[in-house]
Coordinates of C-alpha atoms in Angstrom, one line a residue:
X780 CA 0.0 0.0 0.0
X781 CA 1.3 3.5 -0.8
X782 CA 2.2 5.5 2.2
X783 CA -0.3 7.8 3.6
X784 CA 0.1 11.5 3.2
X785 CA 0.0 14.1 0.5
X786 CA 2.7 12.6 -1.6
X787 CA 1.7 12.8 -5.3
X788 CA -1.1 15.3 -4.8
X789 CA -1.0 18.3 -7.2
X790 CA -2.9 21.4 -6.1
X791 CA -5.2 22.5 -9.0
X792 CA -4.5 25.9 -10.5
X793 CA -7.1 28.7 -9.8
X794 CA -9.1 30.1 -12.7
X795 CA -7.3 33.4 -12.1
X796 CA -3.9 31.8 -12.5
X797 CA -4.9 30.1 -15.7
X798 CA -6.2 33.3 -17.2
X799 CA -3.1 35.1 -16.2
X800 CA -0.8 32.5 -17.8
X801 CA -3.0 32.4 -20.9
X802 CA -2.8 36.2 -21.2
X803 CA 1.0 36.2 -20.7
X804 CA 1.3 33.6 -23.5
X805 CA -0.8 35.7 -25.8
X806 CA 1.3 38.8 -25.1
X807 CA 4.5 36.9 -25.6
X808 CA 3.4 35.8 -29.0
X809 CA 2.1 39.4 -29.8
X810 CA 5.4 40.8 -28.7
X811 CA 7.2 38.5 -31.3
X812 CA 5.0 40.1 -34.0
X813 CA 2.5 37.3 -34.5
X814 CA -0.3 38.8 -36.5
X815 CA -3.1 36.5 -35.3
X816 CA -2.1 37.1 -31.7
X817 CA -2.0 40.8 -32.2
X818 CA -5.6 40.7 -33.6
X819 CA -6.8 38.3 -30.8
X820 CA -6.2 41.1 -28.3
X821 CA -9.3 42.8 -29.7
X822 CA -11.4 40.0 -28.1
X823 CA -9.1 38.7 -25.4
X824 CA -7.9 41.9 -23.7
X825 CA -6.2 41.2 -20.4
X826 CA -8.2 41.8 -17.3
X827 CA -5.1 42.3 -15.2
X828 CA -4.0 45.9 -15.0
X829 CA -0.3 45.3 -15.4
X830 CA -0.9 42.9 -18.4
X831 CA -3.3 45.4 -20.0
X832 CA -0.6 48.1 -19.6
X833 CA 2.0 45.8 -21.3
X834 CA -0.5 45.0 -24.1
X835 CA -1.0 48.7 -24.8
X836 CA 2.7 49.3 -24.8
X837 CA 3.3 46.5 -27.3
X838 CA 0.6 47.6 -29.7
X839 CA 1.3 51.3 -29.5
X840 CA 5.0 50.5 -29.9
X841 CA 4.3 48.6 -33.1
X842 CA 2.4 51.7 -34.5
X843 CA 5.4 53.9 -33.6
X844 CA 7.9 51.5 -35.1
X845 CA 6.1 51.1 -38.4
X846 CA 4.9 54.7 -38.8
X847 CA 7.9 55.7 -40.9
X848 CA 6.6 53.4 -43.7
X849 CA 3.4 55.4 -44.1
X850 CA 4.6 57.8 -46.8
X851 CA 5.9 54.9 -48.9
X852 CA 2.6 53.0 -48.4
X853 CA 0.7 56.0 -49.6
X854 CA 2.8 56.5 -52.7
X855 CA 3.5 53.0 -54.0
X856 CA 2.2 49.4 -54.0
X857 CA 3.5 47.6 -51.0
X858 CA 6.4 45.1 -51.5
X859 CA 7.0 42.2 -49.1
X860 CA 8.7 44.4 -46.5
X861 CA 6.0 47.1 -46.7
X862 CA 3.2 44.5 -46.5
X863 CA 4.7 43.0 -43.4
X864 CA 4.9 46.5 -41.8
X865 CA 1.3 47.2 -42.9
X866 CA 0.0 43.9 -41.5
X867 CA 1.6 44.5 -38.1
X868 CA 0.2 48.1 -37.9
X869 CA -3.3 47.0 -38.9
X870 CA -3.3 44.1 -36.5
X871 CA -2.1 46.4 -33.7
X872 CA -5.0 48.9 -34.5
X873 CA -7.4 46.0 -34.3
X874 CA -5.9 44.8 -31.1
X875 CA -6.2 48.2 -29.5
X876 CA -10.0 48.0 -29.9
X877 CA -9.9 45.7 -27.0
X878 CA -8.6 48.5 -24.8
X879 CA -11.0 51.1 -26.2
X880 CA -14.2 48.9 -25.8
X881 CA -14.6 49.1 -22.0
X882 CA -13.6 52.8 -21.8
X883 CA -17.2 54.1 -21.9
X884 CA -18.4 51.8 -19.0
X885 CA -15.1 51.3 -17.1
X886 CA -14.0 53.2 -14.0
X887 CA -12.6 56.7 -14.4
X888 CA -9.2 55.7 -13.1
X889 CA -8.9 53.1 -15.8
X890 CA -9.7 55.7 -18.5
X891 CA -7.1 58.0 -17.1
X892 CA -4.5 55.3 -17.1
X893 CA -5.3 54.5 -20.8
X894 CA -5.1 58.1 -21.7
X895 CA -1.8 58.5 -20.0
X896 CA -0.4 55.5 -21.8
X897 CA -1.7 56.7 -25.2
X898 CA -0.3 60.2 -25.1
X899 CA 3.3 59.5 -26.0
X900 CA 2.1 57.4 -28.9
X901 CA -0.9 59.5 -30.0
X902 CA 0.7 61.1 -33.1
X903 CA 1.5 57.6 -34.5
X904 CA -2.0 56.2 -33.6
X905 CA -3.6 59.2 -35.4
X906 CA -1.3 58.8 -38.4
X907 CA -2.4 55.2 -38.9
X908 CA -6.1 56.1 -38.5
X909 CA -5.6 58.7 -41.2
X910 CA -3.9 56.1 -43.4
X911 CA -7.0 53.8 -43.1
X912 CA -9.0 56.7 -44.6
X913 CA -6.6 57.8 -47.3
X914 CA -5.9 54.2 -48.5
X915 CA -9.0 52.2 -47.5
X916 CA -8.3 49.5 -50.1
X917 CA -5.0 48.7 -48.3
X918 CA -6.3 49.2 -44.8
X919 CA -9.1 46.6 -44.9
X920 CA -11.1 44.3 -47.2
X921 CA -14.5 45.5 -48.4
X922 CA -17.1 45.3 -45.7
X923 CA -20.3 46.9 -44.6
X924 CA -18.6 49.1 -41.9
X925 CA -16.7 51.9 -43.7
X926 CA -13.2 53.0 -42.7
X927 CA -14.6 56.4 -41.8
X928 CA -17.1 54.7 -39.3
X929 CA -14.3 52.7 -37.7
X930 CA -12.0 55.7 -37.4
X931 CA -14.8 57.8 -36.0
X932 CA -15.5 55.1 -33.3
X933 CA -11.8 54.8 -32.4
X934 CA -11.1 58.5 -32.3
X935 CA -14.5 59.4 -30.7
X936 CA -13.9 56.9 -27.9
X937 CA -10.6 58.5 -27.0
X938 CA -11.9 62.0 -27.1
X939 CA -14.9 61.1 -24.9
X940 CA -12.4 60.3 -22.1
X941 CA -10.4 63.5 -22.7
X942 CA -7.6 62.6 -25.1
X943 CA -8.1 66.0 -26.9
X944 CA -7.7 68.0 -23.7
X945 CA -4.1 68.9 -24.4
X946 CA -2.2 72.1 -25.0
X947 CA 0.1 70.5 -27.6
X948 CA -0.6 72.5 -30.8
X949 CA 0.6 69.7 -33.1
X950 CA -1.6 67.0 -31.4
X951 CA -4.6 69.4 -31.5
X952 CA -4.0 70.0 -35.2
X953 CA -3.8 66.3 -35.9
X954 CA -7.0 65.6 -34.0
X955 CA -8.8 68.4 -35.9
X956 CA -7.5 67.3 -39.3
X957 CA -8.5 63.7 -38.6
X958 CA -12.0 64.7 -37.4
X959 CA -12.5 66.7 -40.6
X960 CA -11.2 63.9 -42.8
X961 CA -13.5 61.3 -41.0
X962 CA -16.5 63.5 -41.6
X963 CA -15.8 64.2 -45.3
X964 CA -14.5 60.6 -46.2
X965 CA -16.9 58.3 -47.9
X966 CA -19.2 61.2 -48.4
X967 CA -20.5 60.3 -51.9
X968 CA -24.3 60.1 -52.3
X969 CA -25.7 56.7 -51.7
X970 CA -29.2 55.1 -51.7
X971 CA -31.6 56.6 -49.1
X972 CA -31.1 55.0 -45.6
X973 CA -33.8 54.4 -43.1
X974 CA -33.5 56.4 -40.0
X975 CA -32.1 53.4 -38.1
X976 CA -29.5 52.6 -40.8
X977 CA -28.4 56.2 -41.1
X978 CA -27.9 56.6 -37.3
X979 CA -25.9 53.4 -37.2
X980 CA -23.8 53.6 -40.4
X981 CA -23.4 57.3 -41.1
X982 CA -24.1 59.5 -38.2
X983 CA -21.2 58.4 -36.0
X984 CA -18.8 60.1 -38.5
X985 CA -19.9 63.4 -37.1
X986 CA -19.1 62.5 -33.5
X987 CA -15.3 63.5 -33.5
X988 CA -16.1 66.9 -35.1
X989 CA -18.9 67.4 -32.6
X990 CA -16.5 66.7 -29.8
X991 CA -14.0 69.2 -31.3
X992 CA -16.7 71.9 -31.1
X993 CA -17.7 71.3 -27.5
X994 CA -17.4 74.5 -25.3
X995 CA -14.2 74.9 -23.2
X996 CA -12.2 72.4 -25.2
X997 CA -8.8 73.4 -26.9
X998 CA -9.9 71.7 -30.1
X999 CA -12.7 74.2 -30.5
X1000 CA -10.4 77.2 -31.2
X1001 CA -8.0 74.9 -33.1
X1002 CA -10.9 73.9 -35.4
X1003 CA -11.9 77.5 -36.0
X1004 CA -8.3 78.5 -36.7
X1005 CA -7.9 75.6 -39.1
X1006 CA -11.0 76.4 -41.1
X1007 CA -10.2 80.1 -41.2
X1008 CA -7.0 79.2 -43.0
X1009 CA -8.8 77.2 -45.7
X1010 CA -9.6 78.8 -49.0
X1011 CA -13.2 79.3 -50.0
X1012 CA -13.3 76.3 -52.3
X1013 CA -12.3 74.0 -49.4
X1014 CA -14.9 75.6 -47.2
X1015 CA -17.5 75.1 -49.9
X1016 CA -16.7 71.4 -50.1
X1017 CA -17.0 71.0 -46.3
X1018 CA -20.4 72.7 -46.4
X1019 CA -21.5 70.5 -49.3
X1020 CA -20.9 67.5 -47.1
X1021 CA -23.0 69.0 -44.3
X1022 CA -25.7 69.9 -46.8
X1023 CA -25.8 66.4 -48.4
X1024 CA -25.7 64.6 -45.1
X1025 CA -28.5 66.8 -43.8
X1026 CA -30.7 65.9 -46.8
X1027 CA -29.9 62.2 -46.5
X1028 CA -30.6 62.2 -42.8
X1029 CA -34.0 64.1 -43.2
X1030 CA -35.0 61.8 -46.1
X1031 CA -35.0 58.7 -43.8
X1032 CA -37.0 60.2 -41.0
X1033 CA -40.8 59.4 -41.0
X1034 CA -42.7 62.7 -41.2
X1035 CA -45.1 63.8 -38.5
X1036 CA -44.5 60.7 -36.4
X1037 CA -44.5 60.9 -32.6
X1038 CA -41.5 59.8 -30.6
X1039 CA -39.0 59.7 -33.5
X1040 CA -35.4 60.3 -32.5
X1041 CA -34.1 63.3 -34.6
X1042 CA -30.9 63.9 -32.6
X1043 CA -28.7 63.6 -35.7
X1044 CA -30.9 66.0 -37.7
X1045 CA -30.6 68.6 -35.0
X1046 CA -26.9 68.1 -34.7
X1047 CA -26.3 68.9 -38.4
X1048 CA -28.2 72.2 -38.0
X1049 CA -26.3 73.0 -34.7
X1050 CA -22.9 72.3 -36.1
X1051 CA -23.6 74.1 -39.4
X1052 CA -24.7 77.2 -37.5
X1053 CA -21.9 77.0 -35.0
X1054 CA -19.3 77.1 -37.8
X1055 CA -21.3 79.9 -39.5
X1056 CA -21.2 82.0 -36.3
X1057 CA -17.3 82.1 -36.4
X1058 CA -16.5 81.7 -40.1
X1059 CA -17.9 84.5 -42.3
X1060 CA -17.0 82.8 -45.6
X1061 CA -18.6 79.6 -44.5
X1062 CA -21.7 81.6 -43.4
X1063 CA -21.9 83.3 -46.7
X1064 CA -21.8 79.9 -48.5
X1065 CA -24.5 78.6 -46.1
X1066 CA -26.8 81.5 -46.8
X1067 CA -26.4 81.3 -50.5
X1068 CA -27.4 77.6 -50.5
X1069 CA -30.7 78.2 -48.7
X1070 CA -29.8 75.9 -45.9
X1071 CA -31.8 77.8 -43.3
X1072 CA -34.9 77.3 -45.5
X1073 CA -34.2 73.5 -45.6
X1074 CA -33.7 73.4 -41.9
X1075 CA -37.0 75.1 -41.0
X1076 CA -38.9 72.9 -43.5
X1077 CA -37.3 69.8 -42.0
X1078 CA -38.3 71.1 -38.5
X1079 CA -41.9 71.5 -39.6
X1080 CA -41.9 67.8 -40.6
X1081 CA -40.9 66.7 -37.2
X1082 CA -43.2 68.7 -35.0
X1083 CA -44.4 65.6 -33.2
X1084 CA -40.8 64.4 -32.4
X1085 CA -39.5 65.3 -28.9
X1086 CA -36.6 67.7 -28.4
X1087 CA -33.4 66.0 -27.2
X1088 CA -31.4 69.0 -26.0
X1089 CA -34.2 71.1 -24.5
X1090 CA -36.1 70.4 -21.2
X1091 CA -39.4 70.4 -23.1
X1092 CA -41.0 70.9 -26.4
X1093 CA -40.8 69.3 -29.9
X1094 CA -37.8 68.9 -32.1
X1095 CA -39.1 71.7 -34.3
X1096 CA -38.6 74.0 -31.4
X1097 CA -35.1 72.8 -30.8
X1098 CA -34.0 73.3 -34.4
X1099 CA -35.7 76.7 -34.5
X1100 CA -33.9 78.0 -31.4
X1101 CA -30.6 77.0 -33.1
X1102 CA -31.5 78.9 -36.3
X1103 CA -32.8 82.0 -34.6
X1104 CA -31.1 83.4 -31.5
X1105 CA -29.1 86.4 -30.3
X1106 CA -25.8 84.8 -31.2
X1107 CA -26.6 83.9 -34.8
X1108 CA -28.0 87.5 -35.4
X1109 CA -24.4 88.7 -34.9
X1110 CA -23.1 86.9 -37.9
X1111 CA -22.5 88.5 -41.3
X1112 CA -25.6 88.5 -43.5
X1113 CA -27.9 87.6 -40.6
X1114 CA -30.7 89.6 -42.2
X1115 CA -30.7 87.2 -45.1
X1116 CA -31.0 84.3 -42.6
X1117 CA -34.0 85.9 -40.9
X1118 CA -35.7 86.4 -44.2
X1119 CA -35.1 82.8 -45.2
X1120 CA -36.4 81.3 -42.0
X1121 CA -39.5 83.5 -42.1
X1122 CA -40.4 82.5 -45.6
X1123 CA -39.8 78.9 -44.7
X1124 CA -42.4 79.0 -41.9
X1125 CA -40.6 79.6 -38.6
X1126 CA -43.4 81.8 -37.4
X1127 CA -45.6 78.7 -37.3
X1128 CA -43.2 77.1 -34.9
X1129 CA -43.0 80.3 -32.8
X1130 CA -46.8 80.4 -32.6
X1131 CA -46.9 76.7 -31.7
X1132 CA -44.6 77.4 -28.8
X1133 CA -46.6 80.5 -27.8
X1134 CA -49.7 78.3 -27.5
X1135 CA -48.1 75.2 -26.1
X1136 CA -49.1 74.3 -22.5
X1137 CA -46.2 74.2 -20.0
X1138 CA -46.0 72.9 -16.4
X1139 CA -43.4 75.5 -15.3
X1140 CA -41.3 78.4 -16.6
X1141 CA -42.3 81.3 -18.8
X1142 CA -43.5 81.4 -22.4
X1143 CA -40.5 81.4 -24.8
X1144 CA -38.0 80.3 -22.1
X1145 CA -36.1 78.2 -24.6
X1146 CA -35.4 81.0 -27.0
X1147 CA -32.2 82.9 -26.3
X1148 CA -32.5 86.6 -26.8
X1149 CA -31.4 89.7 -24.8
X1150 CA -33.7 90.9 -22.1
X1151 CA -34.6 94.2 -23.9
X1152 CA -35.9 92.2 -26.9
X1153 CA -37.6 89.6 -24.7
X1154 CA -38.6 86.9 -27.1
X1155 CA -38.5 85.8 -30.7
X1156 CA -41.5 88.0 -31.7
X1157 CA -39.7 91.0 -30.2
X1158 CA -36.6 90.0 -32.1
X1159 CA -38.5 89.8 -35.4
X1160 CA -39.9 93.3 -34.8
X1161 CA -36.5 94.7 -34.1
X1162 CA -35.2 93.2 -37.3
X1163 CA -38.1 94.5 -39.4
X1164 CA -36.3 97.8 -40.2
X1165 CA -35.1 95.6 -43.2
X1166 CA -38.0 95.8 -45.7
X1167 CA -37.4 92.2 -46.8
X1168 CA -37.8 90.9 -43.3
X1169 CA -40.8 93.1 -42.7
X1170 CA -42.4 91.9 -45.9
X1171 CA -41.7 88.2 -45.1
X1172 CA -43.0 88.6 -41.6
X1173 CA -46.2 90.3 -42.9
X1174 CA -46.7 87.4 -45.3
X1175 CA -46.2 84.9 -42.5
X1176 CA -48.7 86.7 -40.3
X1177 CA -51.3 86.8 -43.0
X1178 CA -50.7 83.1 -43.7
X1179 CA -51.7 82.0 -40.2
X1180 CA -54.9 79.9 -40.3
X1181 CA -58.1 81.3 -38.8
X1182 CA -58.0 78.4 -36.3
X1183 CA -54.5 79.5 -35.1
X1184 CA -55.7 83.2 -34.8
X1185 CA -58.7 82.1 -32.8
X1186 CA -56.6 79.9 -30.5
X1187 CA -54.4 82.9 -29.7
X1188 CA -57.4 85.0 -29.0
X1189 CA -58.7 82.4 -26.5
X1190 CA -55.4 81.9 -24.8
X1191 CA -54.7 84.6 -22.1
X1192 CA -50.9 84.3 -21.9
X1193 CA -50.6 84.1 -25.7
X1194 CA -52.9 87.1 -26.3
X1195 CA -50.8 89.2 -23.8
X1196 CA -47.8 88.7 -26.0
X1197 CA -49.3 88.5 -29.5
X1198 CA -51.5 91.6 -29.1
X1199 CA -48.6 94.1 -28.4
X1200 CA -46.5 92.5 -31.1
X1201 CA -49.2 92.8 -33.7
X1202 CA -49.9 96.4 -32.6
X1203 CA -46.3 97.4 -33.1
X1204 CA -46.0 95.6 -36.4
X1205 CA -49.0 97.5 -37.8
X1206 CA -46.6 100.4 -38.2
X1207 CA -44.4 98.4 -40.5
X1208 CA -47.5 97.2 -42.4
X1209 CA -48.5 100.8 -43.0
X1210 CA -45.1 101.5 -44.5
X1211 CA -45.3 98.4 -46.6
X1212 CA -48.7 99.6 -48.0
X1213 CA -47.2 102.9 -49.1
X1214 CA -44.0 101.4 -50.5
X1215 CA -43.5 101.0 -54.2
X1216 CA -40.8 98.9 -55.8
X1217 CA -40.9 100.8 -59.1
X1218 CA -39.6 104.2 -57.8
X1219 CA -37.4 105.7 -55.1
X1220 CA -39.3 108.8 -53.8
X1221 CA -36.4 110.3 -52.0
X1222 CA -34.0 113.3 -52.5
X1223 CA -31.0 113.8 -50.2
X1224 CA -30.9 117.5 -50.7
X1225 CA -32.0 119.0 -47.4
X1226 CA -33.6 121.9 -49.4
X1227 CA -35.9 119.6 -51.2
X1228 CA -39.3 119.3 -49.4
X1229 CA -42.2 116.8 -49.5
X1230 CA -40.0 113.8 -50.2
X1231 CA -42.9 111.4 -50.1
X1232 CA -45.0 113.3 -52.7
X1233 CA -44.7 111.5 -56.0
X1234 CA -45.5 114.7 -57.9
X1235 CA -42.5 116.5 -56.3
X1236 CA -40.1 113.9 -57.6
X1237 CA -40.2 113.8 -61.3
X1238 CA -37.9 111.7 -63.5
X1239 CA -35.4 109.1 -62.7
X1240 CA -33.4 109.5 -59.4
X1241 CA -29.8 110.5 -59.8
X1242 CA -27.4 108.5 -57.7
X1243 CA -23.9 109.8 -56.7
X1244 CA -21.7 107.8 -59.0
X1245 CA -18.7 107.9 -56.5
X1246 CA -20.1 106.8 -53.2
X1247 CA -23.5 105.4 -54.3
X1248 CA -25.1 106.3 -51.0
X1249 CA -27.1 109.4 -52.0
X1250 CA -29.8 110.0 -54.6
X1251 CA -31.4 113.1 -55.9
X1252 CA -34.5 114.1 -57.8
X1253 CA -32.6 116.4 -60.2
X1254 CA -29.2 117.7 -61.2
X1255 CA -30.0 121.0 -59.4
X1256 CA -30.6 119.2 -56.1
X1257 CA -27.4 117.2 -56.6
X1258 CA -25.4 120.3 -57.2
X1259 CA -26.8 122.1 -54.2
X1260 CA -26.1 119.1 -51.9
X1261 CA -22.6 118.7 -53.3
X1262 CA -21.6 122.3 -52.7
X1263 CA -23.0 122.4 -49.2
X1264 CA -22.5 118.9 -47.7
X1265 CA -21.7 115.9 -49.9
X1266 CA -18.3 117.2 -51.2
X1267 CA -16.9 116.7 -47.7
X1268 CA -18.5 113.3 -46.9
X1269 CA -18.5 111.4 -50.3
X1270 CA -15.1 109.6 -50.0
X1271 CA -15.7 108.6 -46.4
X1272 CA -19.2 107.3 -47.2
X1273 CA -17.9 105.2 -50.1
X1274 CA -15.4 103.5 -47.8
X1275 CA -18.1 102.9 -45.2
X1276 CA -20.4 101.4 -47.8
X1277 CA -17.7 98.9 -49.0
X1278 CA -17.2 97.8 -45.4
X1279 CA -20.9 97.4 -44.8
X1280 CA -21.4 95.4 -48.0
X1281 CA -18.6 93.0 -47.0
X1282 CA -20.4 92.2 -43.7
X1283 CA -24.0 92.4 -45.0
X1284 CA -24.8 95.4 -42.9
X1285 CA -25.4 97.9 -45.7
X1286 CA -28.9 99.1 -46.6
X1287 CA -30.3 100.0 -50.0
X1288 CA -32.0 103.2 -51.0
X1289 CA -35.3 101.4 -51.0
X1290 CA -34.8 100.2 -47.5
X1291 CA -34.0 103.8 -46.6
X1292 CA -37.3 104.9 -48.1
X1293 CA -39.1 102.1 -46.2
X1294 CA -37.6 103.3 -42.9
X1295 CA -38.6 106.9 -43.6
X1296 CA -42.2 105.7 -44.4
X1297 CA -42.2 103.6 -41.2
X1298 CA -41.1 106.7 -39.2
X1299 CA -43.9 108.7 -40.7
X1300 CA -46.4 106.0 -39.7
X1301 CA -45.0 106.1 -36.1
X1302 CA -45.3 109.9 -35.9
X1303 CA -48.9 109.9 -37.1
X1304 CA -50.0 107.2 -34.7
X1305 CA -48.0 108.0 -31.7
X1306 CA -47.7 111.8 -31.8
X1307 CA -50.3 113.3 -34.1
X1308 CA -53.1 113.7 -31.5
X1309 CA -50.6 114.4 -28.7
X1310 CA -49.1 117.4 -30.6
X1311 CA -52.4 118.9 -31.7
X1312 CA -52.3 122.2 -33.5
X1313 CA -49.8 124.0 -31.2
X1314 CA -46.4 125.3 -32.1
X1315 CA -43.6 122.7 -31.9
X1316 CA -40.5 124.7 -32.7
X1317 CA -37.4 122.9 -31.7
X1318 CA -39.0 119.6 -30.8
X1319 CA -37.2 116.3 -31.2
X1320 CA -39.1 113.0 -30.9
X1321 CA -37.0 109.8 -30.4
X1322 CA -38.4 106.3 -30.9
X1323 CA -36.3 103.4 -29.7
X1324 CA -37.2 100.2 -31.6
X1325 CA -34.2 98.3 -30.2
X1326 CA -36.6 97.3 -27.3
X1327 CA -40.0 95.7 -27.3
X1328 CA -42.4 97.4 -26.8
X1329 CA -41.0 100.5 -28.5
X1330 CA -40.1 103.5 -26.2
X1331 CA -41.0 107.1 -27.0
X1332 CA -39.1 110.2 -25.8
X1333 CA -39.4 113.9 -26.6
X1334 CA -36.8 116.5 -26.0
X1335 CA -35.8 120.0 -26.9
X1336 CA -33.4 120.5 -29.7
X1337 CA -31.3 122.8 -27.6
X1338 CA -30.5 120.0 -25.1
X1339 CA -26.8 119.3 -25.3
X1340 CA -27.2 115.7 -24.2
X1341 CA -29.2 115.1 -27.3
X1342 CA -26.2 115.5 -29.5
X1343 CA -24.1 113.0 -27.5
X1344 CA -27.0 110.5 -27.3
X1345 CA -27.7 110.5 -31.0
X1346 CA -24.1 111.1 -32.0
X1347 CA -25.1 114.0 -34.2
X1348 CA -21.5 115.0 -34.9
X1349 CA -21.5 115.0 -38.8
X1350 CA -22.3 118.0 -40.9
X1351 CA -25.5 116.6 -42.4
X1352 CA -27.0 115.9 -39.0
X1353 CA -26.1 119.3 -37.7
X1354 CA -27.5 120.9 -40.8
X1355 CA -30.9 119.2 -40.3
X1356 CA -30.9 120.2 -36.6
X1357 CA -30.4 123.9 -37.7
X1358 CA -33.1 123.5 -40.3
X1359 CA -35.6 122.3 -37.7
X1360 CA -34.5 124.9 -35.1
X1361 CA -35.2 127.7 -37.6
X1362 CA -38.6 126.4 -38.7
X1363 CA -41.5 127.3 -36.5
X1364 CA -43.5 124.3 -37.6
X1365 CA -40.6 121.8 -38.0
X1366 CA -40.3 118.6 -35.9
X1367 CA -37.3 116.4 -35.9
X1368 CA -37.9 112.6 -35.4
X1369 CA -35.4 109.9 -34.9
X1370 CA -36.1 106.2 -34.9
X1371 CA -33.3 103.9 -33.7
X1372 CA -33.6 100.3 -34.9
X1373 CA -31.1 97.4 -34.4
X1374 CA -30.9 93.7 -34.9
X1375 CA -27.8 91.7 -34.3
X1376 CA -24.7 93.7 -35.3
X1377 CA -26.5 96.2 -37.6
X1378 CA -28.1 99.4 -36.2
X1379 CA -30.0 102.0 -38.2
X1380 CA -30.8 105.5 -37.1
X1381 CA -33.5 107.1 -39.3
X1382 CA -33.5 110.9 -39.0
X1383 CA -36.4 112.9 -40.6
X1384 CA -38.0 116.3 -40.5
X1385 CA -41.8 116.7 -40.3
X1386 CA -44.3 119.5 -40.5
X1387 CA -47.9 119.5 -39.4
X1388 CA -50.2 119.6 -42.5
X1389 CA -53.6 121.2 -42.9
X1390 CA -55.4 117.9 -42.0
X1391 CA -53.4 117.6 -38.8
X1392 CA -51.3 114.9 -40.4
X1393 CA -47.6 115.0 -39.9
X1394 CA -45.9 115.2 -43.3
X1395 CA -42.4 113.9 -44.1
X1396 CA -40.2 116.7 -45.4
X1397 CA -36.8 114.9 -45.8
X1398 CA -34.5 112.6 -44.0
X1399 CA -31.7 110.1 -44.1
X1400 CA -30.5 106.9 -42.5
X1401 CA -27.2 106.3 -40.7
X1402 CA -26.0 102.7 -40.4
X1403 CA -23.7 101.4 -37.7
X1404 CA -22.0 98.1 -36.9
X1405 CA -21.9 97.0 -33.3
X1406 CA -18.6 95.2 -33.9
X1407 CA -16.9 98.5 -34.7

């Protein structure tokens, strides 16, 4: 019989020890450059922290060691040596997916360790990701998942845990360049996707670019600086990708369906407008394309879908607050944007929000406008000094259905906002009724009276051929104004006009006429009965349309503070002030309007007519840019 005791007994290995030995064997083979073992790390990533660290060092070290072959791989067909280098790099990229997979759900400390390990090798990792996009036929065999989608997932995962939070300008530039390349790669039109297919196969390509644009990230300014250095043709190509992807995304979304997830659609609008707010040339391209019109029409199609980035309301509200807010009004050509969104139907969405029930908060809480404007309807009123905006807003109001109008009348909170808005806008409507596109009833000579009387302005207006900012009814008036005033201001006004045209803040002669007619309507409604038939020598009436409701203030022309407040320092303004002061029946009126970066001061002289109506005798407009 064998002796008793533990002789010959072998203690079984624990599962942990077996896993550890297996992982070590896998890493040893990977370290020797075994392609299959490098790829296996994608699915068999070590659970042990020290082994995981070793695995990352092996894989990232391979990418660094083989990175010098990238230029040759991009310029020539790979020979045996290059193919071996490529195989190792691609297998290492695949293996690193094992480390990236648990980042989203893993502990924060683990993510920080991975980021710290990645940083010394980041430029090589990004270089190989870029290679997979530039040479997709070498990087992977044909498959349903595009190289752009894979690169977006890899880069986006690292950025989510803070890989882009660095001050290294070279790394920031590489991240920005790769994010742009990912978004624009594989961007050729394809068959229409369903919403689910689009969100799975295409939408993730936007993720790295979106992460670059997040507030308080160094990549945000790096992206703006990069795009500002691009030529206009490159910016146009970038916008075309946004435009095409927006159309493909919206095509797959079922219309007027409750509960649909439209996050991607909203993201395209948000990122397009974010770039437009900082890139004037990109903004100009966007405006010319009619993108704001498309965005509003798409928003109207998803009025039953819930907002994703607002505490309440539909997706149509979310998209509209991105398209129309105080920040976007500061961009160049913002008046064109407002006109487009009005024509496309944004007033319907504003009215929907006005009538929408809410459990808490104030009406229009989700819209971001300055306190003195108050809400989107007030912002539209302030912008209506532009006759195109006023005309589009008038058409939109007239297009509201009788049911909508009745619902506003029956809703106390809606009526309290809509009533004053409509009352104020009636002054613009009065000016629109008098306005005619086929003539410019204005003469800039201060000695020419009755500007609005068609019979007093015979023939074709004569425009100053040098500055193109003044018009006259006759050669005599032009000569008179040249001798007294325009000779000294012509060159300066030409320079100012060019600057205004470059930023979209200039106004035409017809818009000037519209503002004078609007001021005449204000005078006759607000002051006609207040003034009566008494003498009004030296009176100045000031209307502030930069706030809602409009404020009214009357002052004496002798008040020195008036000159400082209205900045009446130029010769033309002072000449009109003297003219009013010397006329027993003359009244000076000033209407200050502003929207976004463009301000317009309309200055006009009035007299009381026989029928107690205030009659326009002459006037001009001064345009200012708030950025100056």
